[in-house]
Amino acid sequence: MSDDGSNGQLTGGRKEETTGMSSLLKGEEEATGTDSLLKRRALLRAAAWGGGVVGLGGLSGLGLSRFTRRTPQAAAAKPPLGADFTYDVSRFQTSDPALLRYEETARFASGLERARAIAVAADGTIFVGGAGGLRKFSPTGEGLLNIPLEQAVVSVALRPSGEILVGQPGKITVLDANGAGVAVWSGLPAGLLPTAMAVAGDKVYVADAGNRVVQVLDATGKPVGVIGARDPARNLKGFVVPSPYFCVRMAPDGLLRVTNPGEHQIEAFTLEGDLELAWGRGSFAVEGFCGCCNPVSFDMFPDGSFVTCEKGLPRVKLYNSTGEFTGLVAGPEAFPEYLQAANAGTPDSLGSGIYAAIDPQGRILILDSVGGSIRIMQRKPQAHD
Amino acid sequence: MTDESSNASGERRRPAGSVRHPAEHSAANEPPPSGQTLAAAQVTGQGLSRRDWLKGGARGVGLLGFGAAAGFLGTRESKAATRWQIDPNQCIQCGRCATACVLEVSAVKCVHSFSMCGYCKLCTGYFEPEPINLDEGAENQLCPTGALQRKFIEDPYYEYSINKDLCVGCGKCVKGCNMFGNGSLYLQVSHDRCVNCNICAIARECPAQAFRQVPVTKPYLLRGKGAAGK
């Protein structure tokens, strides 16, 4: 018994011992859990304190940095600039109304960005080219055709057959009367910038502002000659074309008329390339061509007189066949958007201009690339040159 | 003698400054004071030794210093990474560049893009609108300080350059060039003179918001062949 009891006690003692051990283990587990929780809390609190201290340090560093920065203190000390430091051409931006020979009778939007090409067909339809492509309008301004083109159009000319020649940087595209592609003349001289084109017989004369010459092309677009290249033996000084404005037209007298904008002149050449005559002078006065390089474009009446366009001071003017100033079509005040851009000095006016074309009715169509419109100008009934 | 002693009820007393292990709370069915943790106990002073205090203090000072250095250098670094510059496509040549700069003579100067220039005989940036003659006479020159200079190249071409020591950054020649020419003359902040103020005094007055901060690695906003992508 005793053994049993001992055993029993022993057993019971072992049980108690076992129970005690398990409770101890349990206690240790609990203790370990609590310890971990407390450690985590301690860690978080320490991190919060650390972060706070670092943040405080950062703020003080920021403050120190601001304190040591340079600040504009002497800004208000200088007096404003005087008139000597101000560019002022306002006296040239208005014109004498007595010089106006034309009046605006209609206006419509070109619908093109930076439109700078205009041509009128024999039936009076109007073609306008710009950054978005080419558009055709009726003589009263209704849209007839829209030909989107990827590359900007810088010039347009019409063949008697109705084909449309579209000048783009580096190439000339030939379209039929409905705007469908016929050919692309791409084998042209490197650097070609065809800012104007004139068709005469089976030749196309291209004012190439990139190379500062008139390229002569045959009916298929093959280069067959050059007019106006510098050649002292022929007394040719070459065209001075400081910016992409260079114009050519076939005159009723059978001579080519070409602008020499850097010399402020319009020059006459035979089809063989001989210089016959030139007229024009640089001046801000209304009789002359203003700025560094004008006129930017022109067109001719059947009597050989001219309508010229200038940039900088946007003016459309009339000259007789010998180059005498005869009046204004539109003065600078007629182009408020252009003047605003020019006066602000922003580059909106750079690369922009005023272009003109004469239609079969004798009306002058003015393309204003900044204002984005085409104006129809008709001669005033009482106007005298 | 041990370092622990017992009280009358048999509970052991701790020496001052010692910390009870959390497990002991559990073992003695004595929960720790509400919200109090080991770290809290350490900082309440119940059991904070001088060594702990010094250690904690040094750590705090170190962190504070680190933060201050980071804050100071961080802002210095970001400042040094940019420079003030004029966007020539926004500039309206109002003349404030000449008067608003903190320097006695403005850090803004006219620069010239030769690749855009037409080398014109009649340069509208160089000549008065109606010059008496197309020559270098002072009465014909547009620039009131004579900073724009002209050199004959070949008939009819001339080269124009800017004497930066004379240029005050008024933008008069820029206006003439932009209005009639190609826009090859334009204004830029000259970084050999600019002190790179945190808030540029000219930028603050610029009515066209033409001033902006550009990366120090590309501190000029150029036109012509030097321009981005050209």
Coordinates of C-alpha atoms in Angstrom, one line a residue:
Chain A
M1 CA 0.0 0.0 0.0
S2 CA 2.6 2.2 1.2
D3 CA 4.3 1.5 -2.0
D4 CA 1.1 2.0 -3.8
G5 CA 0.4 5.0 -1.6
S6 CA 3.9 6.2 -2.1
N7 CA 3.5 5.3 -5.6
G8 CA 0.2 7.0 -5.5
Q9 CA 1.7 10.0 -3.8
L10 CA 4.6 9.8 -6.0
T11 CA 2.3 9.7 -9.0
G12 CA 0.2 12.4 -7.5
G13 CA 3.3 14.4 -6.8
R14 CA 4.5 13.9 -10.3
K15 CA 1.1 15.0 -11.5
E16 CA 1.3 18.1 -9.4
E17 CA 4.8 18.6 -10.5
T18 CA 3.6 18.1 -14.1
T19 CA 0.8 20.6 -13.5
G20 CA 3.2 23.0 -11.9
M21 CA 5.6 22.7 -14.8
S22 CA 2.9 23.2 -17.4
S23 CA 1.6 26.2 -15.5
L24 CA 5.2 27.5 -15.3
L25 CA 5.6 27.0 -19.0
K26 CA 2.3 28.7 -19.6
G27 CA 3.4 31.5 -17.4
E28 CA 6.7 31.8 -19.4
E29 CA 4.7 31.8 -22.6
E30 CA 2.5 34.6 -21.3
A31 CA 5.6 36.4 -20.0
T32 CA 7.3 36.1 -23.4
G33 CA 4.2 37.4 -25.1
T34 CA 3.9 40.4 -22.8
D35 CA 7.6 41.0 -23.2
S36 CA 7.4 41.1 -27.0
L37 CA 4.4 43.4 -26.8
L38 CA 6.2 45.7 -24.5
K39 CA 9.3 45.6 -26.6
R40 CA 7.3 46.5 -29.7
R41 CA 5.7 49.4 -27.9
A42 CA 9.0 50.6 -26.6
L43 CA 10.5 50.4 -30.1
L44 CA 7.6 52.4 -31.5
R45 CA 7.9 55.0 -28.9
A46 CA 11.6 55.3 -29.3
A47 CA 11.1 55.6 -33.1
A48 CA 8.6 58.3 -32.6
W49 CA 10.9 60.2 -30.3
G50 CA 13.8 59.7 -32.8
G51 CA 11.7 60.9 -35.7
G52 CA 10.5 63.9 -33.8
V53 CA 14.1 64.9 -32.9
V54 CA 15.3 64.4 -36.5
G55 CA 12.3 66.4 -37.7
L56 CA 13.1 69.2 -35.3
G57 CA 16.7 69.1 -36.5
G58 CA 15.5 69.3 -40.1
L59 CA 13.3 72.3 -39.4
S60 CA 16.1 74.1 -37.7
G61 CA 18.4 73.3 -40.6
L62 CA 15.9 74.5 -43.1
G63 CA 15.5 77.7 -41.1
L64 CA 19.3 78.1 -41.0
S65 CA 19.5 77.6 -44.7
R66 CA 16.8 80.2 -45.4
F67 CA 18.5 82.6 -43.0
T68 CA 21.8 82.3 -45.0
R69 CA 20.1 82.6 -48.5
R70 CA 20.6 85.7 -50.6
T71 CA 17.5 87.8 -50.8
P72 CA 16.8 90.5 -53.3
Q73 CA 17.0 93.6 -51.2
A74 CA 18.3 96.2 -53.7
A75 CA 15.5 95.5 -56.2
A76 CA 13.6 98.7 -55.9
A77 CA 16.6 100.9 -55.8
K78 CA 17.1 101.6 -59.5
P79 CA 15.0 104.2 -61.4
P80 CA 13.0 103.1 -64.4
L81 CA 14.6 103.2 -67.8
G82 CA 14.3 106.4 -69.8
A83 CA 13.0 106.8 -73.3
D84 CA 16.5 106.1 -74.7
F85 CA 16.1 102.5 -73.7
T86 CA 12.7 102.0 -75.2
Y87 CA 12.2 100.8 -78.8
D88 CA 9.4 102.9 -80.2
V89 CA 8.1 102.7 -83.7
S90 CA 4.6 103.7 -82.8
R91 CA 4.8 106.7 -85.1
F92 CA 5.0 104.4 -88.0
Q93 CA 2.2 102.2 -86.9
T94 CA -0.5 104.5 -88.2
S95 CA -1.0 105.7 -91.7
D96 CA -2.6 108.6 -93.4
P97 CA -6.2 107.7 -94.4
A98 CA -5.8 109.9 -97.4
L99 CA -3.4 107.4 -98.8
L100 CA -5.9 104.5 -98.7
R101 CA -7.0 103.5 -102.2
Y102 CA -8.9 100.3 -101.2
E103 CA -11.5 99.3 -98.7
E104 CA -12.3 96.0 -97.1
T105 CA -15.6 94.5 -98.4
A106 CA -15.4 91.0 -97.0
R107 CA -13.3 88.8 -94.8
F108 CA -13.2 85.1 -94.1
A109 CA -11.1 82.8 -92.0
S110 CA -8.4 80.7 -93.6
G111 CA -8.8 77.9 -91.1
L112 CA -5.1 77.2 -91.3
E113 CA -2.3 77.8 -88.8
R114 CA 0.4 80.1 -90.1
A115 CA -1.1 80.4 -93.5
R116 CA 1.4 82.0 -95.8
A117 CA 0.5 80.9 -99.4
I118 CA -2.2 82.4 -101.5
A119 CA -3.0 82.1 -105.2
V120 CA -6.1 82.9 -107.3
A121 CA -7.2 80.8 -110.3
A122 CA -8.5 82.2 -113.6
D123 CA -12.1 81.5 -112.4
G124 CA -11.5 83.5 -109.2
T125 CA -11.3 80.5 -106.9
I126 CA -8.8 81.1 -104.0
F127 CA -6.2 78.7 -102.8
V128 CA -4.6 79.1 -99.4
G129 CA -1.9 77.0 -97.9
G130 CA -0.5 76.8 -94.4
A131 CA 0.5 74.5 -91.6
G132 CA -2.6 72.3 -91.9
G133 CA -2.5 71.8 -95.7
L134 CA -4.3 73.5 -98.6
R135 CA -7.8 75.0 -98.8
K136 CA -9.8 76.1 -101.8
F137 CA -12.5 78.9 -101.5
S138 CA -15.0 80.4 -103.8
P139 CA -14.5 84.0 -104.8
T140 CA -16.9 84.9 -102.0
G141 CA -15.1 82.9 -99.4
E142 CA -17.1 79.7 -99.2
G143 CA -15.0 76.6 -98.5
L144 CA -14.8 74.3 -101.5
L145 CA -12.0 71.9 -100.8
N146 CA -9.8 71.0 -97.9
I147 CA -6.7 69.0 -98.6
P148 CA -4.9 68.1 -95.4
L149 CA -1.1 67.8 -95.9
E150 CA 1.4 66.6 -93.3
Q151 CA 4.1 69.1 -94.2
A152 CA 3.4 72.8 -94.0
V153 CA 2.6 74.6 -97.3
V154 CA 4.8 77.6 -97.9
S155 CA 3.7 78.5 -101.5
V156 CA 1.1 77.6 -104.0
A157 CA 0.9 78.2 -107.8
L158 CA -1.6 77.2 -110.5
R159 CA -1.0 75.8 -113.9
P160 CA -3.3 76.8 -116.8
S161 CA -4.3 73.1 -116.9
G162 CA -5.8 73.5 -113.4
E163 CA -3.0 71.5 -111.7
I164 CA -2.0 72.9 -108.3
L165 CA 1.7 73.2 -107.4
V166 CA 2.2 73.0 -103.7
G167 CA 5.6 74.2 -102.3
Q168 CA 6.8 72.6 -99.1
P169 CA 10.2 72.5 -97.5
G170 CA 12.4 70.3 -99.8
K171 CA 9.8 69.4 -102.3
I172 CA 7.0 70.4 -104.6
T173 CA 3.8 68.4 -104.8
V174 CA 1.6 68.4 -107.9
L175 CA -2.2 68.0 -107.3
D176 CA -5.0 67.8 -109.8
A177 CA -7.9 70.3 -109.7
N178 CA -9.7 68.1 -107.2
G179 CA -6.7 67.8 -104.9
A180 CA -5.6 64.3 -105.8
G181 CA -1.9 63.7 -105.9
V182 CA -0.3 63.7 -109.4
A183 CA 3.4 63.8 -108.6
V184 CA 6.0 64.8 -106.0
W185 CA 9.0 66.6 -107.3
S186 CA 11.6 65.6 -104.7
G187 CA 14.8 65.5 -106.7
L188 CA 15.3 69.2 -106.2
P189 CA 18.4 71.0 -104.9
A190 CA 19.3 70.3 -101.3
G191 CA 18.0 72.9 -98.8
L192 CA 15.1 74.0 -101.1
L193 CA 12.6 76.3 -99.4
P194 CA 10.1 77.2 -102.2
T195 CA 8.6 80.3 -100.7
A196 CA 7.0 81.4 -104.0
M197 CA 6.4 79.9 -107.5
A198 CA 5.6 81.4 -110.9
V199 CA 4.5 79.4 -113.9
A200 CA 5.4 80.6 -117.4
G201 CA 5.0 78.4 -120.4
D202 CA 6.4 75.0 -119.6
K203 CA 8.7 76.3 -116.9
V204 CA 8.2 76.8 -113.2
Y205 CA 10.3 79.5 -111.5
V206 CA 10.8 78.8 -107.8
A207 CA 11.9 81.4 -105.3
D208 CA 14.2 79.2 -103.2
A209 CA 14.8 81.1 -99.9
G210 CA 17.0 78.2 -98.7
N211 CA 19.5 78.7 -101.5
R212 CA 18.8 82.3 -102.2
V213 CA 18.3 81.8 -105.9
V214 CA 15.4 81.3 -108.3
Q215 CA 15.3 77.6 -109.4
V216 CA 14.2 77.0 -113.0
L217 CA 12.3 73.7 -113.4
D218 CA 10.9 72.0 -116.5
A219 CA 7.4 70.7 -116.7
T220 CA 8.3 67.5 -114.9
G221 CA 10.1 69.2 -112.1
K222 CA 13.6 68.7 -113.3
P223 CA 16.0 71.5 -112.4
V224 CA 17.2 73.2 -115.6
G225 CA 18.8 76.4 -114.4
V226 CA 19.2 79.0 -111.8
I227 CA 18.5 82.7 -111.8
G228 CA 20.1 85.3 -109.6
A229 CA 23.1 83.5 -108.2
R230 CA 26.1 85.7 -107.3
D231 CA 28.1 86.3 -110.5
P232 CA 30.3 89.4 -110.7
A233 CA 30.9 88.8 -114.4
R234 CA 27.2 89.4 -115.0
N235 CA 27.0 92.2 -112.4
L236 CA 24.9 89.9 -110.2
K237 CA 25.5 90.5 -106.5
G238 CA 23.1 87.7 -105.5
F239 CA 19.9 87.9 -103.6
V240 CA 20.0 88.9 -99.9
V241 CA 17.4 86.8 -98.2
P242 CA 17.9 87.0 -94.4
S243 CA 14.7 85.3 -93.5
P244 CA 12.3 82.9 -95.3
Y245 CA 10.5 85.5 -97.4
F246 CA 11.4 85.5 -101.0
C247 CA 8.9 86.1 -103.9
V248 CA 8.8 85.6 -107.6
R249 CA 6.2 86.6 -110.2
M250 CA 5.9 86.5 -114.0
A251 CA 5.2 90.1 -115.1
P252 CA 3.0 91.0 -118.1
D253 CA 6.1 92.4 -119.9
G254 CA 7.6 88.9 -120.0
L255 CA 10.3 89.6 -117.4
L256 CA 10.5 87.8 -114.1
R257 CA 10.1 90.0 -111.0
V258 CA 11.9 88.8 -107.9
T259 CA 12.2 90.4 -104.5
N260 CA 15.6 91.1 -103.1
P261 CA 14.4 91.7 -99.5
G262 CA 17.8 92.4 -97.9
E263 CA 18.3 95.2 -100.5
H264 CA 14.7 96.4 -100.1
Q265 CA 14.2 96.0 -103.9
I266 CA 12.2 94.3 -106.5
E267 CA 14.4 93.2 -109.5
A268 CA 13.5 92.3 -113.0
F269 CA 15.3 89.4 -114.8
T270 CA 15.1 88.0 -118.3
L271 CA 14.2 84.4 -118.5
E272 CA 17.9 83.8 -119.3
G273 CA 18.9 85.3 -115.9
D274 CA 20.1 88.8 -116.9
L275 CA 19.3 91.6 -114.5
E276 CA 17.4 94.3 -116.3
L277 CA 16.3 96.8 -113.6
A278 CA 15.5 97.2 -110.0
W279 CA 13.6 99.6 -107.8
G280 CA 12.9 100.1 -104.1
R281 CA 14.6 101.6 -101.1
G282 CA 14.7 100.9 -97.4
S283 CA 12.8 103.3 -95.2
F284 CA 10.2 103.2 -92.4
A285 CA 8.4 106.0 -94.2
V286 CA 5.4 104.8 -96.2
E287 CA 7.2 105.2 -99.6
G288 CA 9.9 102.7 -98.7
F289 CA 10.3 99.2 -97.5
C290 CA 10.8 99.0 -93.8
G291 CA 13.0 96.9 -91.5
C292 CA 15.9 94.7 -92.4
C293 CA 14.2 92.8 -95.2
N294 CA 11.1 93.7 -97.1
P295 CA 8.9 93.3 -99.2
V296 CA 8.0 89.8 -98.2
S297 CA 5.7 89.3 -101.2
F298 CA 4.0 91.0 -104.0
D299 CA 1.6 90.5 -107.0
M300 CA 1.2 92.4 -110.2
F301 CA -1.8 93.9 -112.0
P302 CA -2.2 93.4 -115.8
D303 CA -0.8 97.0 -116.3
G304 CA 2.5 96.0 -114.7
S305 CA 1.8 97.9 -111.4
F306 CA 2.5 96.2 -108.1
V307 CA 0.8 95.4 -104.8
T308 CA 3.5 94.8 -102.1
C309 CA 3.4 93.4 -98.6
E310 CA 5.7 94.1 -95.7
K311 CA 6.3 92.5 -92.3
G312 CA 7.3 94.2 -89.1
L313 CA 5.1 97.1 -90.0
P314 CA 2.3 95.2 -91.7
R315 CA 1.6 97.3 -94.8
V316 CA 0.0 96.5 -98.2
K317 CA 1.0 99.2 -100.7
L318 CA 0.7 100.1 -104.3
Y319 CA 3.5 101.0 -106.7
N320 CA 3.3 101.8 -110.4
S321 CA 5.2 99.8 -113.0
T322 CA 8.3 101.9 -112.5
G323 CA 8.3 101.5 -108.7
E324 CA 6.7 104.8 -107.6
F325 CA 4.5 104.7 -104.5
T326 CA 0.9 105.4 -105.4
G327 CA -1.0 104.6 -102.3
L328 CA -2.0 102.2 -99.6
V329 CA -4.3 99.1 -99.7
A330 CA -4.1 98.7 -95.9
G331 CA -2.0 100.3 -93.2
P332 CA -0.5 98.8 -90.1
E333 CA -3.6 99.7 -88.1
A334 CA -5.6 97.3 -90.2
F335 CA -3.7 94.4 -88.7
P336 CA -4.2 94.7 -84.9
E337 CA -3.4 91.1 -84.1
Y338 CA -0.1 91.3 -86.0
L339 CA 0.8 94.6 -84.3
Q340 CA 0.0 93.2 -80.9
A341 CA 2.3 90.3 -81.4
A342 CA 5.0 92.5 -82.9
N343 CA 4.8 95.1 -80.1
A344 CA 4.8 92.4 -77.4
G345 CA 8.1 91.2 -78.8
T346 CA 7.0 87.6 -78.6
P347 CA 8.0 85.4 -81.5
D348 CA 4.4 85.0 -82.7
S349 CA 5.2 87.5 -85.5
L350 CA 8.4 85.7 -86.4
G351 CA 7.8 83.5 -89.5
S352 CA 4.6 85.3 -90.1
G353 CA 3.7 87.8 -92.7
I354 CA 1.2 89.5 -94.9
Y355 CA 0.6 88.1 -98.4
A356 CA -1.4 89.4 -101.3
A357 CA -2.9 88.1 -104.6
I358 CA -4.9 89.9 -107.2
D359 CA -8.0 88.2 -108.6
P360 CA -9.5 88.4 -112.1
Q361 CA -11.9 91.2 -110.9
G362 CA -9.0 93.3 -109.8
R363 CA -9.7 92.8 -106.1
I364 CA -6.8 92.4 -103.8
L365 CA -6.9 89.4 -101.4
I366 CA -4.8 89.9 -98.3
L367 CA -3.8 86.8 -96.3
D368 CA -2.9 87.8 -92.7
S369 CA -1.0 84.9 -91.2
V370 CA -1.2 86.1 -87.6
G371 CA -4.9 87.1 -87.7
G372 CA -5.7 83.9 -89.8
S373 CA -8.0 85.7 -92.2
I374 CA -8.4 86.5 -95.9
R375 CA -9.6 90.0 -96.6
I376 CA -11.2 91.0 -99.9
M377 CA -10.2 94.6 -100.7
Q378 CA -11.9 96.6 -103.5
R379 CA -10.7 99.8 -104.9
K380 CA -12.6 102.8 -103.6
P381 CA -14.7 104.4 -106.4
Q382 CA -13.2 107.8 -105.8
A383 CA -9.6 106.7 -105.4
H384 CA -7.0 108.4 -107.5
D385 CA -3.3 107.6 -107.5
Chain B
M1 CA 23.7 39.8 2.0
T2 CA 21.9 39.6 -1.2
D3 CA 20.9 42.7 -3.2
E4 CA 17.3 41.9 -2.6
S5 CA 15.6 42.0 0.7
S6 CA 12.2 40.8 1.9
N7 CA 9.5 42.8 3.6
A8 CA 7.3 41.5 6.4
S9 CA 4.9 39.7 4.1
G10 CA 7.7 38.0 2.5
E11 CA 7.8 40.0 -0.6
R12 CA 11.2 40.8 -1.9
R13 CA 12.1 44.5 -2.2
R14 CA 14.3 45.8 -5.0
P15 CA 17.2 48.1 -4.7
A16 CA 16.6 51.6 -5.9
G17 CA 17.3 52.1 -9.5
S18 CA 16.6 48.5 -10.6
V19 CA 13.8 47.7 -13.0
R20 CA 11.4 44.9 -12.6
H21 CA 11.3 42.4 -15.4
P22 CA 7.9 42.4 -17.0
A23 CA 7.7 38.6 -16.4
E24 CA 7.9 39.3 -12.8
H25 CA 4.7 41.3 -12.9
S26 CA 3.0 38.4 -14.4
A27 CA 4.5 35.9 -12.0
A28 CA 3.4 38.0 -9.1
N29 CA 0.0 38.7 -10.6
E30 CA 0.9 42.3 -10.5
P31 CA 0.0 44.1 -13.8
P32 CA 2.3 46.9 -14.8
P33 CA 0.8 50.3 -14.2
S34 CA -1.7 51.3 -16.8
G35 CA 0.0 52.3 -20.1
Q36 CA 3.5 52.1 -18.6
T37 CA 6.0 50.1 -20.5
L38 CA 9.6 49.2 -20.0
A39 CA 10.8 52.3 -21.9
A40 CA 8.4 54.5 -20.0
A41 CA 9.7 53.1 -16.8
Q42 CA 13.2 53.9 -17.9
V43 CA 12.4 57.5 -18.7
T44 CA 10.2 58.2 -15.7
G45 CA 13.3 58.3 -13.6
Q46 CA 12.2 55.4 -11.5
G47 CA 15.1 53.5 -12.8
L48 CA 17.2 55.9 -14.9
S49 CA 20.9 55.7 -14.4
R50 CA 23.3 58.6 -15.2
R51 CA 24.8 56.4 -17.8
D52 CA 21.4 55.8 -19.4
W53 CA 20.6 59.5 -19.3
L54 CA 23.9 60.4 -20.9
K55 CA 23.5 57.7 -23.5
G56 CA 20.0 58.8 -24.4
G57 CA 21.1 62.5 -24.4
A58 CA 24.0 61.8 -26.7
R59 CA 21.7 59.8 -29.0
G60 CA 19.2 62.7 -29.1
V61 CA 21.8 65.3 -29.8
G62 CA 23.2 63.1 -32.6
L63 CA 19.8 62.7 -34.2
L64 CA 19.1 66.4 -33.8
G65 CA 22.4 67.2 -35.5
F66 CA 21.7 64.7 -38.3
G67 CA 18.3 66.2 -38.9
A68 CA 19.7 69.8 -38.9
A69 CA 22.5 68.8 -41.3
A70 CA 20.1 67.0 -43.6
G71 CA 17.7 70.0 -43.6
F72 CA 20.4 72.5 -44.3
L73 CA 22.2 70.5 -46.9
G74 CA 19.0 69.3 -48.5
T75 CA 17.8 72.8 -49.3
R76 CA 21.4 73.9 -50.2
E77 CA 21.6 71.0 -52.6
S78 CA 18.3 71.7 -54.3
K79 CA 19.2 75.4 -54.7
A80 CA 22.5 74.6 -56.2
A81 CA 20.9 72.3 -58.8
T82 CA 19.1 75.1 -60.6
R83 CA 19.8 78.5 -62.1
W84 CA 17.5 81.3 -63.1
Q85 CA 17.0 81.8 -66.8
I86 CA 14.8 83.7 -69.3
D87 CA 12.7 81.8 -71.8
P88 CA 13.3 83.9 -75.0
N89 CA 9.9 82.7 -76.3
Q90 CA 8.1 84.3 -73.4
C91 CA 10.2 87.5 -73.0
I92 CA 8.5 90.7 -74.1
Q93 CA 11.6 93.0 -73.6
C94 CA 9.8 95.2 -71.1
G95 CA 13.1 96.6 -69.7
R96 CA 12.7 95.4 -66.2
C97 CA 15.7 93.1 -66.5
A98 CA 17.8 96.2 -66.5
T99 CA 16.3 97.7 -63.3
A100 CA 15.1 94.9 -61.1
C101 CA 18.3 92.9 -60.7
V102 CA 20.0 93.1 -57.3
L103 CA 23.3 93.7 -59.0
E104 CA 24.3 97.3 -59.9
V105 CA 24.5 96.3 -63.6
S106 CA 22.1 93.6 -64.4
A107 CA 23.2 90.0 -64.9
V108 CA 20.8 89.8 -67.8
K109 CA 22.6 90.4 -71.1
C110 CA 21.7 90.3 -74.8
V111 CA 23.1 87.2 -76.6
H112 CA 23.2 86.5 -80.3
S113 CA 22.4 83.4 -82.2
F114 CA 24.7 83.6 -85.2
S115 CA 23.0 80.7 -86.8
M116 CA 19.7 82.6 -86.9
C117 CA 21.1 86.0 -87.9
G118 CA 20.7 87.3 -91.4
Y119 CA 23.9 89.4 -91.2
C120 CA 21.8 92.2 -92.5
K121 CA 23.3 95.5 -93.7
L122 CA 20.3 97.2 -92.1
C123 CA 20.0 95.5 -88.8
T124 CA 17.0 96.7 -86.9
G125 CA 18.6 95.6 -83.7
Y126 CA 21.6 97.8 -84.4
F127 CA 20.2 100.9 -86.2
E128 CA 17.6 103.5 -85.2
P129 CA 14.4 103.0 -87.1
E130 CA 15.3 105.9 -89.5
P131 CA 19.1 106.1 -89.4
I132 CA 20.8 109.1 -91.0
N133 CA 23.4 106.7 -92.5
L134 CA 24.0 103.0 -92.3
D135 CA 27.3 103.4 -90.5
E136 CA 28.7 103.1 -87.0
G137 CA 27.9 106.8 -86.0
A138 CA 26.5 107.0 -82.5
E139 CA 23.5 108.9 -83.8
N140 CA 22.6 105.9 -86.0
Q141 CA 22.9 103.3 -83.3
L142 CA 19.9 102.0 -81.4
C143 CA 21.8 100.8 -78.3
P144 CA 22.1 103.6 -75.8
T145 CA 25.3 102.1 -74.4
G146 CA 26.9 101.1 -77.6
A147 CA 27.0 97.5 -76.6
L148 CA 26.0 96.1 -79.9
Q149 CA 28.9 96.1 -82.3
R150 CA 29.1 95.7 -86.0
K151 CA 31.8 94.2 -88.2
F152 CA 31.9 94.1 -92.0
I153 CA 32.2 90.6 -93.5
E154 CA 31.6 91.0 -97.2
D155 CA 29.2 93.1 -99.2
P156 CA 26.4 93.4 -98.1
Y157 CA 26.9 91.3 -94.9
Y158 CA 27.8 92.4 -91.4
E159 CA 28.4 90.5 -88.2
Y160 CA 26.9 91.8 -85.0
S161 CA 28.2 90.9 -81.5
I162 CA 27.5 92.1 -78.0
N163 CA 30.0 93.7 -75.6
K164 CA 28.7 92.2 -72.4
D165 CA 30.5 94.8 -70.3
L166 CA 28.4 97.5 -71.9
C167 CA 25.1 95.7 -72.1
V168 CA 22.6 96.5 -69.4
G169 CA 20.0 94.0 -70.5
C170 CA 17.3 96.6 -71.5
G171 CA 16.3 94.5 -74.5
K172 CA 15.9 97.4 -76.9
C173 CA 17.9 95.7 -79.6
V174 CA 16.0 92.5 -79.0
K175 CA 12.7 94.2 -79.7
G176 CA 14.0 95.7 -82.9
C177 CA 15.3 92.3 -84.0
N178 CA 12.2 90.4 -83.0
M179 CA 9.8 92.9 -84.7
F180 CA 11.5 93.1 -88.1
G181 CA 14.2 90.4 -88.2
N182 CA 14.7 86.8 -87.3
G183 CA 14.8 87.1 -83.5
S184 CA 18.5 86.1 -83.3
L185 CA 19.1 88.7 -80.6
Y186 CA 17.6 87.7 -77.2
L187 CA 18.1 88.1 -73.5
Q188 CA 19.7 85.6 -71.2
V189 CA 20.8 85.6 -67.6
S190 CA 24.6 85.6 -67.7
H191 CA 25.7 83.0 -65.1
D192 CA 29.2 84.4 -64.7
R193 CA 27.5 87.4 -63.2
C194 CA 24.3 86.1 -61.7
V195 CA 24.4 85.4 -57.9
N196 CA 21.5 83.0 -58.3
C197 CA 19.2 84.6 -55.6
N198 CA 16.8 82.2 -54.1
I199 CA 13.9 84.4 -55.3
C200 CA 15.2 86.2 -58.4
A201 CA 14.2 89.9 -58.1
I202 CA 13.7 90.2 -61.9
A203 CA 11.5 87.0 -61.9
R204 CA 9.4 88.6 -59.3
E205 CA 8.7 91.6 -61.5
C206 CA 8.7 89.9 -64.9
P207 CA 5.2 90.6 -66.3
A208 CA 5.5 87.8 -68.9
Q209 CA 6.6 85.1 -66.4
A210 CA 9.5 84.5 -68.7
F211 CA 11.9 83.6 -65.8
R212 CA 12.2 80.1 -64.7
Q213 CA 14.6 77.8 -62.9
V214 CA 16.5 75.5 -65.1
P215 CA 18.9 72.6 -64.3
V216 CA 22.4 73.7 -63.6
T217 CA 23.6 71.2 -66.2
K218 CA 21.7 73.2 -68.8
P219 CA 21.7 76.7 -67.6
Y220 CA 20.8 78.6 -70.9
L221 CA 17.6 78.5 -73.0
L222 CA 19.2 79.0 -76.4
R223 CA 17.7 79.8 -79.8
G224 CA 19.1 78.6 -83.1
K225 CA 21.5 75.7 -83.4
G226 CA 22.3 75.7 -79.7
A227 CA 18.7 75.3 -78.7
A228 CA 17.4 72.0 -77.4
G229 CA 16.9 69.4 -80.1
K230 CA 18.8 71.4 -82.7

